[in-house]
mmCIF file of C-alpha atoms in Angstrom:
data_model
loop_
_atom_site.group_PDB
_atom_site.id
_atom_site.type_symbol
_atom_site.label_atom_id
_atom_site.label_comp_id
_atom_site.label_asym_id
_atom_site.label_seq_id
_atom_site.Cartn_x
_atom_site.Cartn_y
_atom_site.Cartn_z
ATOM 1 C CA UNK A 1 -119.242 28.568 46.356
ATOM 2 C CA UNK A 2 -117.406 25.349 45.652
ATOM 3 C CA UNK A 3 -118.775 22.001 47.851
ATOM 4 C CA UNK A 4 -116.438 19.310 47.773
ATOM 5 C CA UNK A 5 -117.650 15.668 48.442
ATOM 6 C CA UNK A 6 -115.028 13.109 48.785
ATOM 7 C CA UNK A 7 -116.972 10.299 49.989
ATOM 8 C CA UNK A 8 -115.125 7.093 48.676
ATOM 9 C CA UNK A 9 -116.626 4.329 47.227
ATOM 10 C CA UNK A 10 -119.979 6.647 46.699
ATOM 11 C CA UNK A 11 -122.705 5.297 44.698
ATOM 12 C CA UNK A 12 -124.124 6.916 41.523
ATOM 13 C CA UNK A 13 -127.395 6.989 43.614
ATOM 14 C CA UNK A 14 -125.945 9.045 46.343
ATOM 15 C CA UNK A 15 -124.088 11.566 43.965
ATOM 16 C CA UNK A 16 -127.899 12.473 42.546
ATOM 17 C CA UNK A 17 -129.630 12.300 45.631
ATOM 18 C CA UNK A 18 -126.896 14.622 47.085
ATOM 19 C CA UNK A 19 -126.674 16.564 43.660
ATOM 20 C CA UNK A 20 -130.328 17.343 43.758
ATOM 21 C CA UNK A 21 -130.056 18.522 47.559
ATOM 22 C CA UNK A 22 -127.666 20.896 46.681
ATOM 23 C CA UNK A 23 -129.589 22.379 43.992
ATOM 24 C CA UNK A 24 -132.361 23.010 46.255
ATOM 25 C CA UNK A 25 -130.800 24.549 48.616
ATOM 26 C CA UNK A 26 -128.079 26.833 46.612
ATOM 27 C CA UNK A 27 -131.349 26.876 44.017
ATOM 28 C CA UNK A 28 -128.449 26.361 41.485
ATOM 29 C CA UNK A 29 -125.744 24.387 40.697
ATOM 30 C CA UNK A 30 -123.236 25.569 37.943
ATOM 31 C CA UNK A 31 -121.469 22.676 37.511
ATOM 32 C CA UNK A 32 -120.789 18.727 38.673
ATOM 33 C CA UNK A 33 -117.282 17.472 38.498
ATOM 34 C CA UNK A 34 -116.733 13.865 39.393
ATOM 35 C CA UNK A 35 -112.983 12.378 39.624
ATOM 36 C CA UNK A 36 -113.378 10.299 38.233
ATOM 37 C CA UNK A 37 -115.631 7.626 37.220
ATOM 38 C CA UNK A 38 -114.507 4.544 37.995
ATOM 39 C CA UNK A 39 -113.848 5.588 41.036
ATOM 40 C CA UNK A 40 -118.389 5.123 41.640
ATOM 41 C CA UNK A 41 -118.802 2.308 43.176
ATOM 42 C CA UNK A 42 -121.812 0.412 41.110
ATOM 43 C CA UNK A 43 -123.877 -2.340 42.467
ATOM 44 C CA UNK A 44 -122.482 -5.439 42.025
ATOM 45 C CA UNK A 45 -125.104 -7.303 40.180
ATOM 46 C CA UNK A 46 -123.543 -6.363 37.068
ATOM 47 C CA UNK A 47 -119.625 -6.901 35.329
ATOM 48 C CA UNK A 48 -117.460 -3.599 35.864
ATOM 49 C CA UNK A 49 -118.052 -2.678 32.216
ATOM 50 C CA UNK A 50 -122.327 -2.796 32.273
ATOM 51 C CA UNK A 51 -121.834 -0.858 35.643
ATOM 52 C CA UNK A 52 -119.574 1.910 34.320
ATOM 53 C CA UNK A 53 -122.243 2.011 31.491
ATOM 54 C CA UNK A 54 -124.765 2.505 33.945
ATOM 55 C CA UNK A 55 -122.743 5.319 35.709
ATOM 56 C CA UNK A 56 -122.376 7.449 32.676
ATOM 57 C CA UNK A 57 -126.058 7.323 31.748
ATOM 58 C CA UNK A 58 -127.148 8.595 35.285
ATOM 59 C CA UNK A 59 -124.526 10.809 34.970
ATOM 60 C CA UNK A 60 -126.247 11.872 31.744
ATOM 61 C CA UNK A 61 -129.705 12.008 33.317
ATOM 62 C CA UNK A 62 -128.611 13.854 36.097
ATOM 63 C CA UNK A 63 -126.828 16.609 33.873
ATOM 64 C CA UNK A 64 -130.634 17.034 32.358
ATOM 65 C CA UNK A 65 -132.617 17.070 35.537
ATOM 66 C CA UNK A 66 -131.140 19.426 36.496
ATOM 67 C CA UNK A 67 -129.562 21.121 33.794
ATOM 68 C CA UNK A 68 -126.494 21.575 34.953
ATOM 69 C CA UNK A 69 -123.014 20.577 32.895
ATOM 70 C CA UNK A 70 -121.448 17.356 34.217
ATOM 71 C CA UNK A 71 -117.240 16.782 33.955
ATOM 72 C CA UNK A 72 -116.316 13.155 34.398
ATOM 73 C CA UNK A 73 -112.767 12.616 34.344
ATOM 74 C CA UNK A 74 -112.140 8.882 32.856
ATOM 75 C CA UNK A 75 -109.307 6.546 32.993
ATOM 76 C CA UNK A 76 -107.613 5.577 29.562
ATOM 77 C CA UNK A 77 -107.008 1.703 29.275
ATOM 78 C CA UNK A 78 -103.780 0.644 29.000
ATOM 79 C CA UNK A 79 -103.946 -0.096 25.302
ATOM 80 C CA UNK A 80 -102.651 3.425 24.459
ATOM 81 C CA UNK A 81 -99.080 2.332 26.419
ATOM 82 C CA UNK A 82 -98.699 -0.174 23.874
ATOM 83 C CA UNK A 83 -98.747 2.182 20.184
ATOM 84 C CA UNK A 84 -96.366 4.341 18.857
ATOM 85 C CA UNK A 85 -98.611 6.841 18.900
ATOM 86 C CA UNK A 86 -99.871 7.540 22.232
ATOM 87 C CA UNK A 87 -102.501 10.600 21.129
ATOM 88 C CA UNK A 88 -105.681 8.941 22.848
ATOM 89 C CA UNK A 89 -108.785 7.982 20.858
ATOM 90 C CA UNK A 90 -112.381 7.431 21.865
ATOM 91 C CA UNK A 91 -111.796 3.707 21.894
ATOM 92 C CA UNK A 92 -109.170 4.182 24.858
ATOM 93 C CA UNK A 93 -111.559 5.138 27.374
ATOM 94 C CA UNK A 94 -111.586 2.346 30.043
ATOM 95 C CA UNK A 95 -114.493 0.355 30.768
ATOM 96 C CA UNK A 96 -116.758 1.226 28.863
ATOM 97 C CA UNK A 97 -117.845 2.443 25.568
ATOM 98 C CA UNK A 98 -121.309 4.332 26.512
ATOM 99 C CA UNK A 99 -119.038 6.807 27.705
ATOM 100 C CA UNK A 100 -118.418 8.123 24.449
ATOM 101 C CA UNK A 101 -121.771 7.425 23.514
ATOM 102 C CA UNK A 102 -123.367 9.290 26.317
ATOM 103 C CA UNK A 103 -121.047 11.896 26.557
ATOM 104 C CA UNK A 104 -121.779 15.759 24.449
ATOM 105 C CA UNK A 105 -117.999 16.403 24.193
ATOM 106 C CA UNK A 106 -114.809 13.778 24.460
ATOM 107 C CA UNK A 107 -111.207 15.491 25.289
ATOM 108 C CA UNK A 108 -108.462 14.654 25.965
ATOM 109 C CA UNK A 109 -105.015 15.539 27.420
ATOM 110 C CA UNK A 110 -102.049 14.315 25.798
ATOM 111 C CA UNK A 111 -98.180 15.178 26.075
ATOM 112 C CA UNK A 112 -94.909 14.174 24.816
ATOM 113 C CA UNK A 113 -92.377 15.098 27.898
ATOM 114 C CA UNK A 114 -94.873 12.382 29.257
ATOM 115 C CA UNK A 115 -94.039 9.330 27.276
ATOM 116 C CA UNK A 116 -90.307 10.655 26.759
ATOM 117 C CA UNK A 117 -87.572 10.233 29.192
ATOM 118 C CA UNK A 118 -86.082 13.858 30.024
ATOM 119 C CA UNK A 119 -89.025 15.702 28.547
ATOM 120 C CA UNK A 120 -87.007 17.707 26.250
ATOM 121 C CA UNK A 121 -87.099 19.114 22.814
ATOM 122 C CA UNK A 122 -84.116 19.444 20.515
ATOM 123 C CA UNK A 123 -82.840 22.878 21.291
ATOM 124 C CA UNK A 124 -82.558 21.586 25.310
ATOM 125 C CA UNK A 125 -85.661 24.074 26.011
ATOM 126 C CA UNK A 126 -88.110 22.006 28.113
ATOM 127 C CA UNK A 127 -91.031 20.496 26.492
ATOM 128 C CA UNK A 128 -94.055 21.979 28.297
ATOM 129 C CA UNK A 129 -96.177 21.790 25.721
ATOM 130 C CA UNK A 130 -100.076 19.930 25.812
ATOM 131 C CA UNK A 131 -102.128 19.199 23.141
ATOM 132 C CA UNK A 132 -106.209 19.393 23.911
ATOM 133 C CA UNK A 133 -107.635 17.109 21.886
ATOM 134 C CA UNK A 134 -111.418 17.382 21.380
ATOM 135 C CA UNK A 135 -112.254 13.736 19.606
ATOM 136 C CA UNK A 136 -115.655 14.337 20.161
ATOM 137 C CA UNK A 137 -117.923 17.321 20.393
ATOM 138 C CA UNK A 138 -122.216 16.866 19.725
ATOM 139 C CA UNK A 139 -122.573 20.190 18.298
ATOM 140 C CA UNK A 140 -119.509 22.028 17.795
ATOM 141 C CA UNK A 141 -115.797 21.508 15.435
ATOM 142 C CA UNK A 142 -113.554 18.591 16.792
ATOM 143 C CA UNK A 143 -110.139 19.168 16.703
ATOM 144 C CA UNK A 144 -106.651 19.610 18.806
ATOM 145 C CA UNK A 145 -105.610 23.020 20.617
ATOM 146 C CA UNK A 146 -102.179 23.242 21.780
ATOM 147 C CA UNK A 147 -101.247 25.580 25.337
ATOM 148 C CA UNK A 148 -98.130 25.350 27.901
ATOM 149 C CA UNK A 149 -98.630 23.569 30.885
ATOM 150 C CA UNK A 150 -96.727 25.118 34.176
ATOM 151 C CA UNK A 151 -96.313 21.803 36.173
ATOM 152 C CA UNK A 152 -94.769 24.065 39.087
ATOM 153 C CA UNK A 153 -98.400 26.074 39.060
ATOM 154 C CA UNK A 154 -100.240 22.558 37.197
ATOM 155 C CA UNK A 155 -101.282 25.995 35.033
ATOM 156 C CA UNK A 156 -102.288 25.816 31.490
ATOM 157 C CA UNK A 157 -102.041 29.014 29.283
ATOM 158 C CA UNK A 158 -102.208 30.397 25.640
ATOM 159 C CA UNK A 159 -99.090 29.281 23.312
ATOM 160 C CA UNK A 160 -98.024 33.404 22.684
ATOM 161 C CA UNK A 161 -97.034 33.946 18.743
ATOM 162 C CA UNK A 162 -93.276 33.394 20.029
ATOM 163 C CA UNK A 163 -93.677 30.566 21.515
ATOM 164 C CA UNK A 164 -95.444 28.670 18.527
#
């Protein structure tokens, strides 16, 4: 079963208190998406950056308790507009860098037909390729993985042998 809470301007408080409900009475949770972060609304004592820090290591606490894997989807700062390379890095991650720190594995979606007008490659033949980059990964290889994203179907698949 999927449960969807949309609840805006939630509190990191309320997503464990309702996070820990649900585990009890599914008795288990398989995973916790949140979309995204700074979208938690923090408490107001704090600047934006020691709340989003704050966020990510309840988020991180939470993922423990009660063992369960935890996806937060992050906004990039605006820095990355500005290189010529526009391949995210760890340091792009708005708001806060205990993100990064907190976080088991970093990735990262990146793709040309985004920052080029038209979206095209050479030959004319659309440019749906996306590039997965993992910039961070606790215990495992970092690295980028390329597949074809279907923006009709917003479906990623497998680059095939021909298409590489």
């Amino acid at each position: 079963s999927i449960y969807i809470d949309d609840t805006p301007g939630i509190r990191i408080t309320e997503i464990r208190s309702r996070s820990r409900k649900l585990a009890q009475e599914t008795g288990n949770l398989g995973l916790i998406l949140i979309d995204y972060l700074q979208l938690i609304t923090g408490t107001g004592r704090e600047n934006r950056q020691q709340e989003v820090s704050e966020i990510s290591r309840q988020l991180k606490i939470l993922a423990k308790e009660l063992k369960v894997p935890v996806i937060a989807l992050s906004q990039l700062s605006r820095g990355v507009e500005q290189r010529q390379d526009k391949r995210p890095v760890l340091s792009d991650i708005r708001e806060s860098g205990s993100i990064e720190q907190d976080a088991d594995i970093v990735a990262f979606l990146y793709r040309d037909d985004y920052y080029e007008r038209g979206g095209e490659e050479e030959e004319g033949i659309p440019n749906n390729k996306v590039e997965v980059i993992i910039e961070k990964n606790r215990s495992g290889a970092r690295g980028t993985v390329e597949l074809i994203f279907q923006k009709e179907y917003n479906k990623f698949s497998s680059i095939s042998k021909r298409e590489a």
